Short mmCIF file of C-alpha atoms (C1' of nucleotides) in Angstrom, two decimals:
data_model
loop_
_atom_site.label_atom_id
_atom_site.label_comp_id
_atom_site.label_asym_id
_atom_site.label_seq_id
_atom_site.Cartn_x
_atom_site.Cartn_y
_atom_site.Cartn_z
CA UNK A 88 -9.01 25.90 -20.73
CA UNK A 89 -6.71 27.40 -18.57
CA UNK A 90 -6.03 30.71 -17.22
CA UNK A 91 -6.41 33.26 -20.14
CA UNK A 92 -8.34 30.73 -22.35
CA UNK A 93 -5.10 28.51 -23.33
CA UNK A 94 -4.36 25.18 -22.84
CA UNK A 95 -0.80 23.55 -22.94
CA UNK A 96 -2.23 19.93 -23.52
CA UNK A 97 -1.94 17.86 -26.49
CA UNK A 98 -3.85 14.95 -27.09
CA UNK A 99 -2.31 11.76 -28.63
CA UNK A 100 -2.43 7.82 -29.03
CA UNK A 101 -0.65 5.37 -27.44
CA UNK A 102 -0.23 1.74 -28.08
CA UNK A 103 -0.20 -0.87 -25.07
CA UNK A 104 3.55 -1.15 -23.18
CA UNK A 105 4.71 2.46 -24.21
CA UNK A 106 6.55 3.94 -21.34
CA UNK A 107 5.57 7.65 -20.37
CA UNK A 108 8.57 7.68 -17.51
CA UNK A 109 10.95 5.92 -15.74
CA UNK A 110 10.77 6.25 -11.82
CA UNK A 111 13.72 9.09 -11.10
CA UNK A 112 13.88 10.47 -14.85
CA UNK A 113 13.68 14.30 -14.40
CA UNK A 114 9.90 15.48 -14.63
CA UNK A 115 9.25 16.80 -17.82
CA UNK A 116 5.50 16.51 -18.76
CA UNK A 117 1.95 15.68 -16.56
CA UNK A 118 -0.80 13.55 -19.16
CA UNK A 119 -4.44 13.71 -18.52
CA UNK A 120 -5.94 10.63 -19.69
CA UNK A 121 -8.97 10.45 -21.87
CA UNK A 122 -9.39 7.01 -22.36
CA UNK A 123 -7.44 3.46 -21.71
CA UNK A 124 -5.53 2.61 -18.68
CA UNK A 125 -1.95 3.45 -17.63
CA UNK A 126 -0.21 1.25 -15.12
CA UNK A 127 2.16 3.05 -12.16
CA UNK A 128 4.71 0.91 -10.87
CA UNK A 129 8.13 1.32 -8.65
CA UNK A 130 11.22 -0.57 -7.73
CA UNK A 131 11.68 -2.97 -5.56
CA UNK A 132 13.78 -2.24 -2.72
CA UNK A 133 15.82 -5.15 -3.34
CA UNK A 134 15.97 -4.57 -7.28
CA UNK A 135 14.17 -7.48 -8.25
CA UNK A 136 12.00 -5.91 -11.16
CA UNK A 137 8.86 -3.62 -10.32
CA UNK A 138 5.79 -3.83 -8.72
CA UNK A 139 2.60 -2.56 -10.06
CA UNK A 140 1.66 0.50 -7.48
CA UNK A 141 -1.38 1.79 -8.90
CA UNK A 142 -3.63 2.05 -12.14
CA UNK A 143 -5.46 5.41 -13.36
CA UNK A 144 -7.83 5.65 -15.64
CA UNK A 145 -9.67 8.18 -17.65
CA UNK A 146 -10.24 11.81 -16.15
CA UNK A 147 -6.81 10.72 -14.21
CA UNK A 148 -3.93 12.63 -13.85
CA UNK A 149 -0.56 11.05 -14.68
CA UNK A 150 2.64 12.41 -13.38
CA UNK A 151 1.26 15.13 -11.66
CA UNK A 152 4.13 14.41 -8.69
CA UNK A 153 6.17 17.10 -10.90
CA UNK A 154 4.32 19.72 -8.98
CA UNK A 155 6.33 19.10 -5.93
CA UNK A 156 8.89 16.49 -6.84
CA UNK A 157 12.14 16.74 -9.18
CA UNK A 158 11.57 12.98 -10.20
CA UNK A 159 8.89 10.90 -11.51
CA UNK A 160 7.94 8.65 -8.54
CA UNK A 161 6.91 5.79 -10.52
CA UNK A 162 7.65 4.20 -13.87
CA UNK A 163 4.14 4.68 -16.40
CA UNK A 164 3.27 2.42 -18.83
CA UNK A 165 0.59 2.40 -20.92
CA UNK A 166 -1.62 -0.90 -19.89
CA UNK A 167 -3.88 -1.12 -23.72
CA UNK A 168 -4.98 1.27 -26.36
CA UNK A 169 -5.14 4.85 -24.73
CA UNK A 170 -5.89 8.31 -25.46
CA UNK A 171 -3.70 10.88 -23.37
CA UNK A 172 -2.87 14.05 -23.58
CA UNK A 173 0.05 15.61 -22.49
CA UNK A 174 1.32 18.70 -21.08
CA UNK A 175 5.02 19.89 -20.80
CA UNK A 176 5.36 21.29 -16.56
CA UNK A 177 5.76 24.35 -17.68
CA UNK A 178 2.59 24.75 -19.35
CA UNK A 179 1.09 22.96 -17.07
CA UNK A 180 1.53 25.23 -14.03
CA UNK A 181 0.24 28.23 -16.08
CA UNK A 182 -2.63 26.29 -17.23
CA UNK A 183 -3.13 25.95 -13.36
CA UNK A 184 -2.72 28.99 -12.76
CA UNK A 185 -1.15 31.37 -9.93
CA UNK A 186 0.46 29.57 -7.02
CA UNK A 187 -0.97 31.97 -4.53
CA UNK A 188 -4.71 30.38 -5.58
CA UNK A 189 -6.35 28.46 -3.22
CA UNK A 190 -7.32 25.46 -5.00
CA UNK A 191 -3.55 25.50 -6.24
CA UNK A 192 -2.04 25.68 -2.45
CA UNK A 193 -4.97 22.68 -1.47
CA UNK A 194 -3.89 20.38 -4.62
CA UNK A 195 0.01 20.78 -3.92
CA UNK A 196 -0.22 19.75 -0.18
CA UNK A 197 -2.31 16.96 -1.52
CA UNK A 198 -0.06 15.77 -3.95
CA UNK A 199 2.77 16.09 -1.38
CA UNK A 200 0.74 14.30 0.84
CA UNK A 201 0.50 11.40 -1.87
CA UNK A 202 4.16 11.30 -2.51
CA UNK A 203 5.10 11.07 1.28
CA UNK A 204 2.69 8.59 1.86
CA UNK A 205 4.38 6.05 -0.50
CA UNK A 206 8.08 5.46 -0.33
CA UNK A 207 8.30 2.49 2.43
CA UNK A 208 4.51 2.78 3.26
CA UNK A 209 3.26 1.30 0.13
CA UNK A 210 2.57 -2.24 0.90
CA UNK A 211 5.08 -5.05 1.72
CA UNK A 212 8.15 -5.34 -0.01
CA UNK A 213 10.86 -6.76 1.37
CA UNK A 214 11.56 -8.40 5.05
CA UNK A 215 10.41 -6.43 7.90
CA UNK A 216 13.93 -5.52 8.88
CA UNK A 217 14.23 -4.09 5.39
CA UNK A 218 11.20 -2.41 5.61
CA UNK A 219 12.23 -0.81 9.02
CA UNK A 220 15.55 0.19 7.76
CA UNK A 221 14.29 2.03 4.65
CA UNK A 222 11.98 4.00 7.02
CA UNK A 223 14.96 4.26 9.59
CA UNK A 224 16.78 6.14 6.69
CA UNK A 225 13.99 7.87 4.63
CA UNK A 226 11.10 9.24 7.03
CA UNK A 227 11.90 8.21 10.80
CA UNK A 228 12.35 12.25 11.38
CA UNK A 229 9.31 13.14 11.31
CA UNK A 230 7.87 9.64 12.70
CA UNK A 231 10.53 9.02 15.32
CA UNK A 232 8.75 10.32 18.38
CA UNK A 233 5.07 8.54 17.65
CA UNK A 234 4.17 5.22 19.80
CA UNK A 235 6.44 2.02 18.29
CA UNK A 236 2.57 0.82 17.94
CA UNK A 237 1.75 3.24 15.46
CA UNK A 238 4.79 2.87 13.54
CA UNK A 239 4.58 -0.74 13.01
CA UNK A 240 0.64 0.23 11.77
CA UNK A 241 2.84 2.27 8.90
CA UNK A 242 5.02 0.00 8.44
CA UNK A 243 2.49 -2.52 8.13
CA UNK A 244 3.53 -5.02 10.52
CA UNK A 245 3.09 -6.40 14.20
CA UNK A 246 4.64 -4.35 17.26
CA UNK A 247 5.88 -7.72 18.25
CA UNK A 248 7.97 -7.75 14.58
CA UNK A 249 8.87 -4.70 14.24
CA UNK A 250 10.65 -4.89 18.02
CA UNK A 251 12.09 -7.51 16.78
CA UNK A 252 13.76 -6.28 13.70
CA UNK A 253 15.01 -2.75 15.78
CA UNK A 254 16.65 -5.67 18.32
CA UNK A 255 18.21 -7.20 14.93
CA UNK A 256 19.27 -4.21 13.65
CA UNK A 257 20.84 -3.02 17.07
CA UNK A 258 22.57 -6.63 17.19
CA UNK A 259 24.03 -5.57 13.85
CA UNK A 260 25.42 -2.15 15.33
CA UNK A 261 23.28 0.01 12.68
CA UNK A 262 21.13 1.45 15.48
CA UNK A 263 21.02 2.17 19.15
CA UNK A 264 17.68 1.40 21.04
CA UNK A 265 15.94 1.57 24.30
CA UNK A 266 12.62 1.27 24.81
CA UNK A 267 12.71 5.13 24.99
CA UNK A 268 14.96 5.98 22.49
CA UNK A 269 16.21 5.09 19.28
CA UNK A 270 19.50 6.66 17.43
CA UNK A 271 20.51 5.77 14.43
CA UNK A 272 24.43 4.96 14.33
CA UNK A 273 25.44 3.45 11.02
CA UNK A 274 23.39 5.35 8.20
CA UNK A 275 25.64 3.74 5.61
CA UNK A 276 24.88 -0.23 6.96
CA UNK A 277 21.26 0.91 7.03
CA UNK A 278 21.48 1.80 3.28
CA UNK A 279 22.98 -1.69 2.67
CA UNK A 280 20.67 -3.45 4.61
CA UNK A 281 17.69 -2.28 2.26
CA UNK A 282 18.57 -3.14 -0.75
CA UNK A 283 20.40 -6.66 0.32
CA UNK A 284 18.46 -7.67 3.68
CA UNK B 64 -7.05 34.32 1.25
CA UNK B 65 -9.46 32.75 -1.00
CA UNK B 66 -12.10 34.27 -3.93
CA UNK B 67 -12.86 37.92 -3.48
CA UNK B 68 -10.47 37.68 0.13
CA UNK B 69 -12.37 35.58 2.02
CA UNK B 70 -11.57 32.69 4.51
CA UNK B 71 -13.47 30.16 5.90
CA UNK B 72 -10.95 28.29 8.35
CA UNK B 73 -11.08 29.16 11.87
CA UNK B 74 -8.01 28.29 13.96
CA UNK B 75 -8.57 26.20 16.66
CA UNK B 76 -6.03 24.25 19.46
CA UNK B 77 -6.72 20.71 20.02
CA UNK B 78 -5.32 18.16 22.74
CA UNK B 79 -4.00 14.45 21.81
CA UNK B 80 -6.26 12.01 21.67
CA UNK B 81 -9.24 14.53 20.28
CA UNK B 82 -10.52 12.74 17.47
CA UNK B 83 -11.76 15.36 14.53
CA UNK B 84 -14.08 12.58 12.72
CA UNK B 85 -14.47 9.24 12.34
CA UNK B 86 -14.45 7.08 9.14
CA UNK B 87 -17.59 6.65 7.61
CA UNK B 88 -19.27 9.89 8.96
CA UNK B 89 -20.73 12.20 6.30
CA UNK B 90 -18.34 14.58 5.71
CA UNK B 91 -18.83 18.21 7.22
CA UNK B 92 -15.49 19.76 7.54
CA UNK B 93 -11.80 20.28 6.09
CA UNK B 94 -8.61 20.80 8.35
CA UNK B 95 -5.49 22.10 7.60
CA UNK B 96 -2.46 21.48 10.26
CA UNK B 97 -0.63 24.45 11.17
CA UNK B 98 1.52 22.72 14.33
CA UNK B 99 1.30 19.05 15.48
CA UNK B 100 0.58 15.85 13.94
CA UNK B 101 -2.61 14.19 13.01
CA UNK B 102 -2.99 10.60 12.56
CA UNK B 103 -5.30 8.73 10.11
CA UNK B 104 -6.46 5.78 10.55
CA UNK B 105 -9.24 3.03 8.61
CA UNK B 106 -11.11 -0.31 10.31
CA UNK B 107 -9.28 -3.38 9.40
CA UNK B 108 -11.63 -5.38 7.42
CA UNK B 109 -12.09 -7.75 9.88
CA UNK B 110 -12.89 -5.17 12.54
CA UNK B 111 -10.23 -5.69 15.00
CA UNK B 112 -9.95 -2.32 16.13
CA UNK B 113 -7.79 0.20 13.67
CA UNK B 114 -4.42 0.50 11.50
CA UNK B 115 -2.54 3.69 10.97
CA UNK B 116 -3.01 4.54 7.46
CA UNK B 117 -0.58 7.81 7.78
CA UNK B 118 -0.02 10.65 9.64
CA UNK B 119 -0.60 14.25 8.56
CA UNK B 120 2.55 17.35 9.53
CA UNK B 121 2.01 21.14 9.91
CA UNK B 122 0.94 21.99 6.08
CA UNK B 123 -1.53 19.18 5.30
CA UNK B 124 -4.77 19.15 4.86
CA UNK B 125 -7.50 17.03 6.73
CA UNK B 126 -10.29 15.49 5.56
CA UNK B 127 -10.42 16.80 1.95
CA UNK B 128 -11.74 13.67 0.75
CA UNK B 129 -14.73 15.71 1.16
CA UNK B 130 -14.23 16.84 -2.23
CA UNK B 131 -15.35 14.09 -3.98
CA UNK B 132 -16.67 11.71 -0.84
CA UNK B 133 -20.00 11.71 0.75
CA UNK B 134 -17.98 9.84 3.65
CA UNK B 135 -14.76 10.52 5.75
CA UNK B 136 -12.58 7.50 4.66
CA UNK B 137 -10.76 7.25 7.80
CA UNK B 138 -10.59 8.17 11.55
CA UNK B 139 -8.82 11.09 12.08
CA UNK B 140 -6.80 11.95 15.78
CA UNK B 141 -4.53 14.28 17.33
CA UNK B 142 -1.50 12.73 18.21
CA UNK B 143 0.54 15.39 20.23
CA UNK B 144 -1.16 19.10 20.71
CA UNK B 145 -2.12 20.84 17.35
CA UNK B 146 -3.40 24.12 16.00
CA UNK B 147 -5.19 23.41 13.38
CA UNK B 148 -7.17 24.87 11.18
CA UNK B 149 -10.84 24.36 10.59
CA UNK B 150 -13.75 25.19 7.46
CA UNK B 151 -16.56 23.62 6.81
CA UNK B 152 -17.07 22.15 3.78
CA UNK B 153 -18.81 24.28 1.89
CA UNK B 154 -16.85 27.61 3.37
CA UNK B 155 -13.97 25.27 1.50
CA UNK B 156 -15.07 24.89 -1.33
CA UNK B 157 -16.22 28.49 -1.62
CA UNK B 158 -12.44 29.23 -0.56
CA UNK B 159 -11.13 27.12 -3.53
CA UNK B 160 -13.16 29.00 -6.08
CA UNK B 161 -15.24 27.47 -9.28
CA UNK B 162 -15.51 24.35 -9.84
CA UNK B 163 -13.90 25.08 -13.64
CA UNK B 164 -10.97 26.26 -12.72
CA UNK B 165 -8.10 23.84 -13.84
CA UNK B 166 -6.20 23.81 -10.68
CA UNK B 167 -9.20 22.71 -8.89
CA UNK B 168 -10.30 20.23 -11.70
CA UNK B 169 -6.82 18.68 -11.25
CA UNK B 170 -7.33 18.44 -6.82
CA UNK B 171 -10.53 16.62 -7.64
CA UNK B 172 -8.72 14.18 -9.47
CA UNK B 173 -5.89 13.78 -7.34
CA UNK B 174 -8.18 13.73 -4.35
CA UNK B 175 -10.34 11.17 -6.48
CA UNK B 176 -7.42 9.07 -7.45
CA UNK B 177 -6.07 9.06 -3.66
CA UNK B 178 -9.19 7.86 -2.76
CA UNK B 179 -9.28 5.29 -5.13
CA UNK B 180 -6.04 3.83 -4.30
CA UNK B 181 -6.71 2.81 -0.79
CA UNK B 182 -9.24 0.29 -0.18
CA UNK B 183 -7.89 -3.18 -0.16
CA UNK B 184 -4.29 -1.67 -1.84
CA UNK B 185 -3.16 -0.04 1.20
CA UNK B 186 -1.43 -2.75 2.94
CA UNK B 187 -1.57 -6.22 3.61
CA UNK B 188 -4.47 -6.64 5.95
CA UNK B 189 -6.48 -9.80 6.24
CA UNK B 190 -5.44 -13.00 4.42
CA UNK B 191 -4.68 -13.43 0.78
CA UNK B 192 -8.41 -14.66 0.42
CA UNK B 193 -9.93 -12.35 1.66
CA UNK B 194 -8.05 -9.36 0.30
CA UNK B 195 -8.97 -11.56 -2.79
CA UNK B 196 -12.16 -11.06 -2.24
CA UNK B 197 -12.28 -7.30 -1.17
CA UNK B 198 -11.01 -6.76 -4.60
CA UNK B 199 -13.79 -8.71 -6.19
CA UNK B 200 -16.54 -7.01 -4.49
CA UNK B 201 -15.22 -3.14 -4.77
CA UNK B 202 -12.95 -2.88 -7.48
CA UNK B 203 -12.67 -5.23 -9.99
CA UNK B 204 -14.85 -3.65 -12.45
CA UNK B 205 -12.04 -1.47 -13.89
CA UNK B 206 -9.31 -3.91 -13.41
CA UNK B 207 -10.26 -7.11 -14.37
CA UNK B 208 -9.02 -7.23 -17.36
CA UNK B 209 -5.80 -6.97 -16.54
CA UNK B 210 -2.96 -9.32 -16.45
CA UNK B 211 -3.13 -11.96 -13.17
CA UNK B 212 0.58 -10.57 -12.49
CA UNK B 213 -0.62 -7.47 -11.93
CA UNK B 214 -3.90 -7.96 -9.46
CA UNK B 215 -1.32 -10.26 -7.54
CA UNK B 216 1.09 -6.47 -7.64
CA UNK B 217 -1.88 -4.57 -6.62
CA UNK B 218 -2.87 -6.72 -3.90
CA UNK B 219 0.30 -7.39 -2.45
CA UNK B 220 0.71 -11.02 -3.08
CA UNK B 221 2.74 -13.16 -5.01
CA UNK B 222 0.72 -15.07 -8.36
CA UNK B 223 0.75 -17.66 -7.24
CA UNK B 224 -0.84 -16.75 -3.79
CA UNK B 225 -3.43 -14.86 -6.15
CA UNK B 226 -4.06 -18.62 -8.39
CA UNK B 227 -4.42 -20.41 -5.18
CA UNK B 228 -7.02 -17.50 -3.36
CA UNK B 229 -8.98 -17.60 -6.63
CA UNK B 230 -8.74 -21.55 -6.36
CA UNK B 231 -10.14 -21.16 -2.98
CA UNK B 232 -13.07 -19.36 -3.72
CA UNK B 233 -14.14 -21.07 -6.52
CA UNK B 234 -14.16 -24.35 -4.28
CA UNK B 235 -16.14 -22.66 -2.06
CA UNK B 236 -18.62 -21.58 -4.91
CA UNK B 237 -17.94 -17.78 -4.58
CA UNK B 238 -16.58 -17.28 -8.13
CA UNK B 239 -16.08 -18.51 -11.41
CA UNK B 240 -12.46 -18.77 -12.78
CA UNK B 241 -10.31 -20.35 -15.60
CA UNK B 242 -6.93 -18.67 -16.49
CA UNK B 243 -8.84 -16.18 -19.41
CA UNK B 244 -11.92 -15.69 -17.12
CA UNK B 245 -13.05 -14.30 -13.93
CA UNK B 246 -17.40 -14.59 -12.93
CA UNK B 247 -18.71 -14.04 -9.50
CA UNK B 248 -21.03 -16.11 -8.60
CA UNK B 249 -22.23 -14.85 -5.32
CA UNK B 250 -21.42 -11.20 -4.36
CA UNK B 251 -23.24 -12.01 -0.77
CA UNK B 252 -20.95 -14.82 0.13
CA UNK B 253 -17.72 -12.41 -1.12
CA UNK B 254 -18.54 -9.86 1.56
CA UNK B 255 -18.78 -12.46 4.27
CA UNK B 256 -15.59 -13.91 3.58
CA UNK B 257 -14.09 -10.36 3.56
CA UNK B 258 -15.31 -10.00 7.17
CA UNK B 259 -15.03 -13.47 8.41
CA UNK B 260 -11.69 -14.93 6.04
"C1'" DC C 171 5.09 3.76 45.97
"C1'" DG C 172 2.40 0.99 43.22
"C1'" DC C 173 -0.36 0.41 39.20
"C1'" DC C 174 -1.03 0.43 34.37
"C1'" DC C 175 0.32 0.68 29.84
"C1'" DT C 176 3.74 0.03 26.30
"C1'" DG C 177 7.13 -2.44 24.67
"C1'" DT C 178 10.10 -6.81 24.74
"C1'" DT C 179 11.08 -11.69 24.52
"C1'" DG C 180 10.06 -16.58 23.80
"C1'" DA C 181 7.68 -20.64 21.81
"C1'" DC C 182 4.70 -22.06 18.49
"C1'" DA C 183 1.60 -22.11 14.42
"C1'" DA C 184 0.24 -20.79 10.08
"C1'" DA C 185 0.21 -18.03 6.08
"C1'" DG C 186 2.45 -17.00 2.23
"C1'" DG C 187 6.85 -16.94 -0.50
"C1'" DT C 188 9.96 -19.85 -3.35
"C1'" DC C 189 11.28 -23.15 -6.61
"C1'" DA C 190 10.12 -26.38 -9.92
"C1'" DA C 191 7.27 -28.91 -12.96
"C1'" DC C 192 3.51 -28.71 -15.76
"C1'" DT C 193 -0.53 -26.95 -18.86
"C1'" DA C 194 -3.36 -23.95 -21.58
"C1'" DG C 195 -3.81 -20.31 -24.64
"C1'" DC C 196 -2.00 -17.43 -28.18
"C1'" DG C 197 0.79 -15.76 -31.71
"C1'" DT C 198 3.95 -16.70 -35.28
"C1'" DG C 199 5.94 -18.77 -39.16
"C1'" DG C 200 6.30 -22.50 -42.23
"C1'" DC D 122 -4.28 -23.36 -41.83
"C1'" DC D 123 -1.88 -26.11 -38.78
"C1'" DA D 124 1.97 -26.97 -35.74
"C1'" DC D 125 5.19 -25.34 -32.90
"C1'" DG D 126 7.03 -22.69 -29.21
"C1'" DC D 127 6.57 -19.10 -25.95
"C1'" DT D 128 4.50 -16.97 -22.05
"C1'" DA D 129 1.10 -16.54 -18.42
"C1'" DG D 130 -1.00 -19.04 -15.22
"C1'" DT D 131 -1.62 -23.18 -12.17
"C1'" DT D 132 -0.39 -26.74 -8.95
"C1'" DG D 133 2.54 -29.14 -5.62
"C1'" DA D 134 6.16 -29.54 -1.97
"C1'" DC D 135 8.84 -27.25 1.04
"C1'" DC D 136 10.64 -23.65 4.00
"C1'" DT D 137 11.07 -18.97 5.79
"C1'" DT D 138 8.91 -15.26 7.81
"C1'" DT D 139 5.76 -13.22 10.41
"C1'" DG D 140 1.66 -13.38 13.20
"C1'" DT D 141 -0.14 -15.12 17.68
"C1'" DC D 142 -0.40 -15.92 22.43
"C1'" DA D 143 1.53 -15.55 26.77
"C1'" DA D 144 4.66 -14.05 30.20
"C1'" DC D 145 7.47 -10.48 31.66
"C1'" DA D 146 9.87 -5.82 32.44
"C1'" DG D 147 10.58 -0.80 32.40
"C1'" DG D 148 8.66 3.95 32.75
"C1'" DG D 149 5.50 7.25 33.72
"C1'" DC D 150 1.82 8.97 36.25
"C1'" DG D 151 -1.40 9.31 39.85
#
DNA sequence: CGCCCTGTTGACAAAGGTCAACTAGCGTGG
DNA sequence: CCACGCTAGTTGACCTTTGTCAACAGGGCG
């Protein structure tokens, strides 16, 4: 029960390989699920099918991304038999209640936290000079200044490799680096490069 | 401002390099980054020092697996100077108000599920076997069940890679496995392959 | 000015991805 | 109820990618 006793859920059955959302479809609705198990998976950078991300399971939130995202992050499938419920955004947020609430502020930087973490994060997918150029165009702003160390660590691969792939990527004219510096110089080519290699 | 207009956080400047906890350490207090960047770490499971896990911006919130964690689940340091912000835990969760309230119900689950993600998910670290094995020994309870194509998604590895791990420790006496079923045999020799490969 | 640390480059090794062939379950329809 | 065919999973051979180790170079700081 929500904020003046209502609650904007409805609870419902779902049969195994129904899909709750496609990855970039509008948000429209947050589930809660009750029982059974709901698989989260995203594209592959190079379009090659998805990739299972994550599972939740019952008292687990699905969709819940809508608080600070436009899209769905993920594509949700139902893994077997489950009970959700579901909740349209709209009632969801007042079932939350007011935005000026603490525990609303701490659960919205936390689920923007989650969301940020993902995109190239995630796990490996894709060469290392893919990877590199999908963080080049998505998240270096924020990143660009912190040791070359710690972003291979993010990117999940060797210093060695990921000096490499910037050298590779220079050699291809889509960036300019020094061992100081790094500017990007054909966003476009970087673009291409992640989803073809 | 939290319940009845009180606040717990103290604002506090910090240098790079200051390390706020360490992962592991019972939890005793909750951050949130007003300037500067904070950078979270975990072990590798082979203890060969640490990986960057992420890296926290002005707006984030440190440490809140304290919510649902008896433990810190990763080393947390200044990277450049910061002003952050600091409670302790039970000042936060005073600030976030009762534990019924939905919007808090909702951050323990998405605190809970962010937890839940990491372990052995996060990236590739360690070889297929023991990654493999990590799974065995902390999560496969819930997941089991599901389809090999998708513990080989969830771990980062190809099925086949997954067939051939599993191969591997079954020769080695670790496990049980035929393509419908999956026994372990001997929990104790999982967890030294984790840490040895 | 020199040292130290971070990052770069090269040569090599090994882990895992890829492709292909094959097998075991399982469901479906005769 | 059995046989067939389909799909998930396994195994093998090969090859690419990335990790590893070592040597080296550039920058920053004392």
């Amino acid at each position: 029960m929500g904020a003046g006793g209502f609650c904007p859920f409805v609870t419902q059955s779902y049969r195994a390989g129904d899909e709750l959302y496609v990855e970039g479809d509008p948000v429209h609705h947050v589930w809660f699920v009750k029982q059974g198990t709901v698989v989260l998976s995203r594209r592959r950078s190079d379009e090659r099918g998805d990739r299972v991300r994550t599972v939740r399971f019952a008292g687990g939130f699905i969709g819940i991304e809508a608080l600070v995202s436009p899209v769905y992050i993920d594509t949700a499938r139902v893994a077997s038999g489950a009970v959700l419920c579901q909740a349209p955004i709209q009632g969801f947020e007042q079932w939350l209640g007011p935005k000026e609430m603490p525990a609303r502020t701490a659960l919205e930087a936390s689920v923007q936290a989650m969301v940020a973490d993902l995109p190239p994060r995630a796990a490996a997918d894709g060469s290392a000079e893919q990877r590199v150029a999908e963080w080049l165009t998505h998240e270096s702003q924020n990143t660009l200044q912190l040791p070359r160390r710690v972003i291979a660590d993010l990117l999940g691969m060797r210093p060695e490799t990921l000096s490499r792939a910037l050298a590779s990527l220079a050699a291809r004219g889509a960036i300019a680096v020094t061992r100081t510096d790094l500017r990007i110089m054909d966003e476009q080519q970087l673009e291409t490069i992640v989803r073809t290699g």
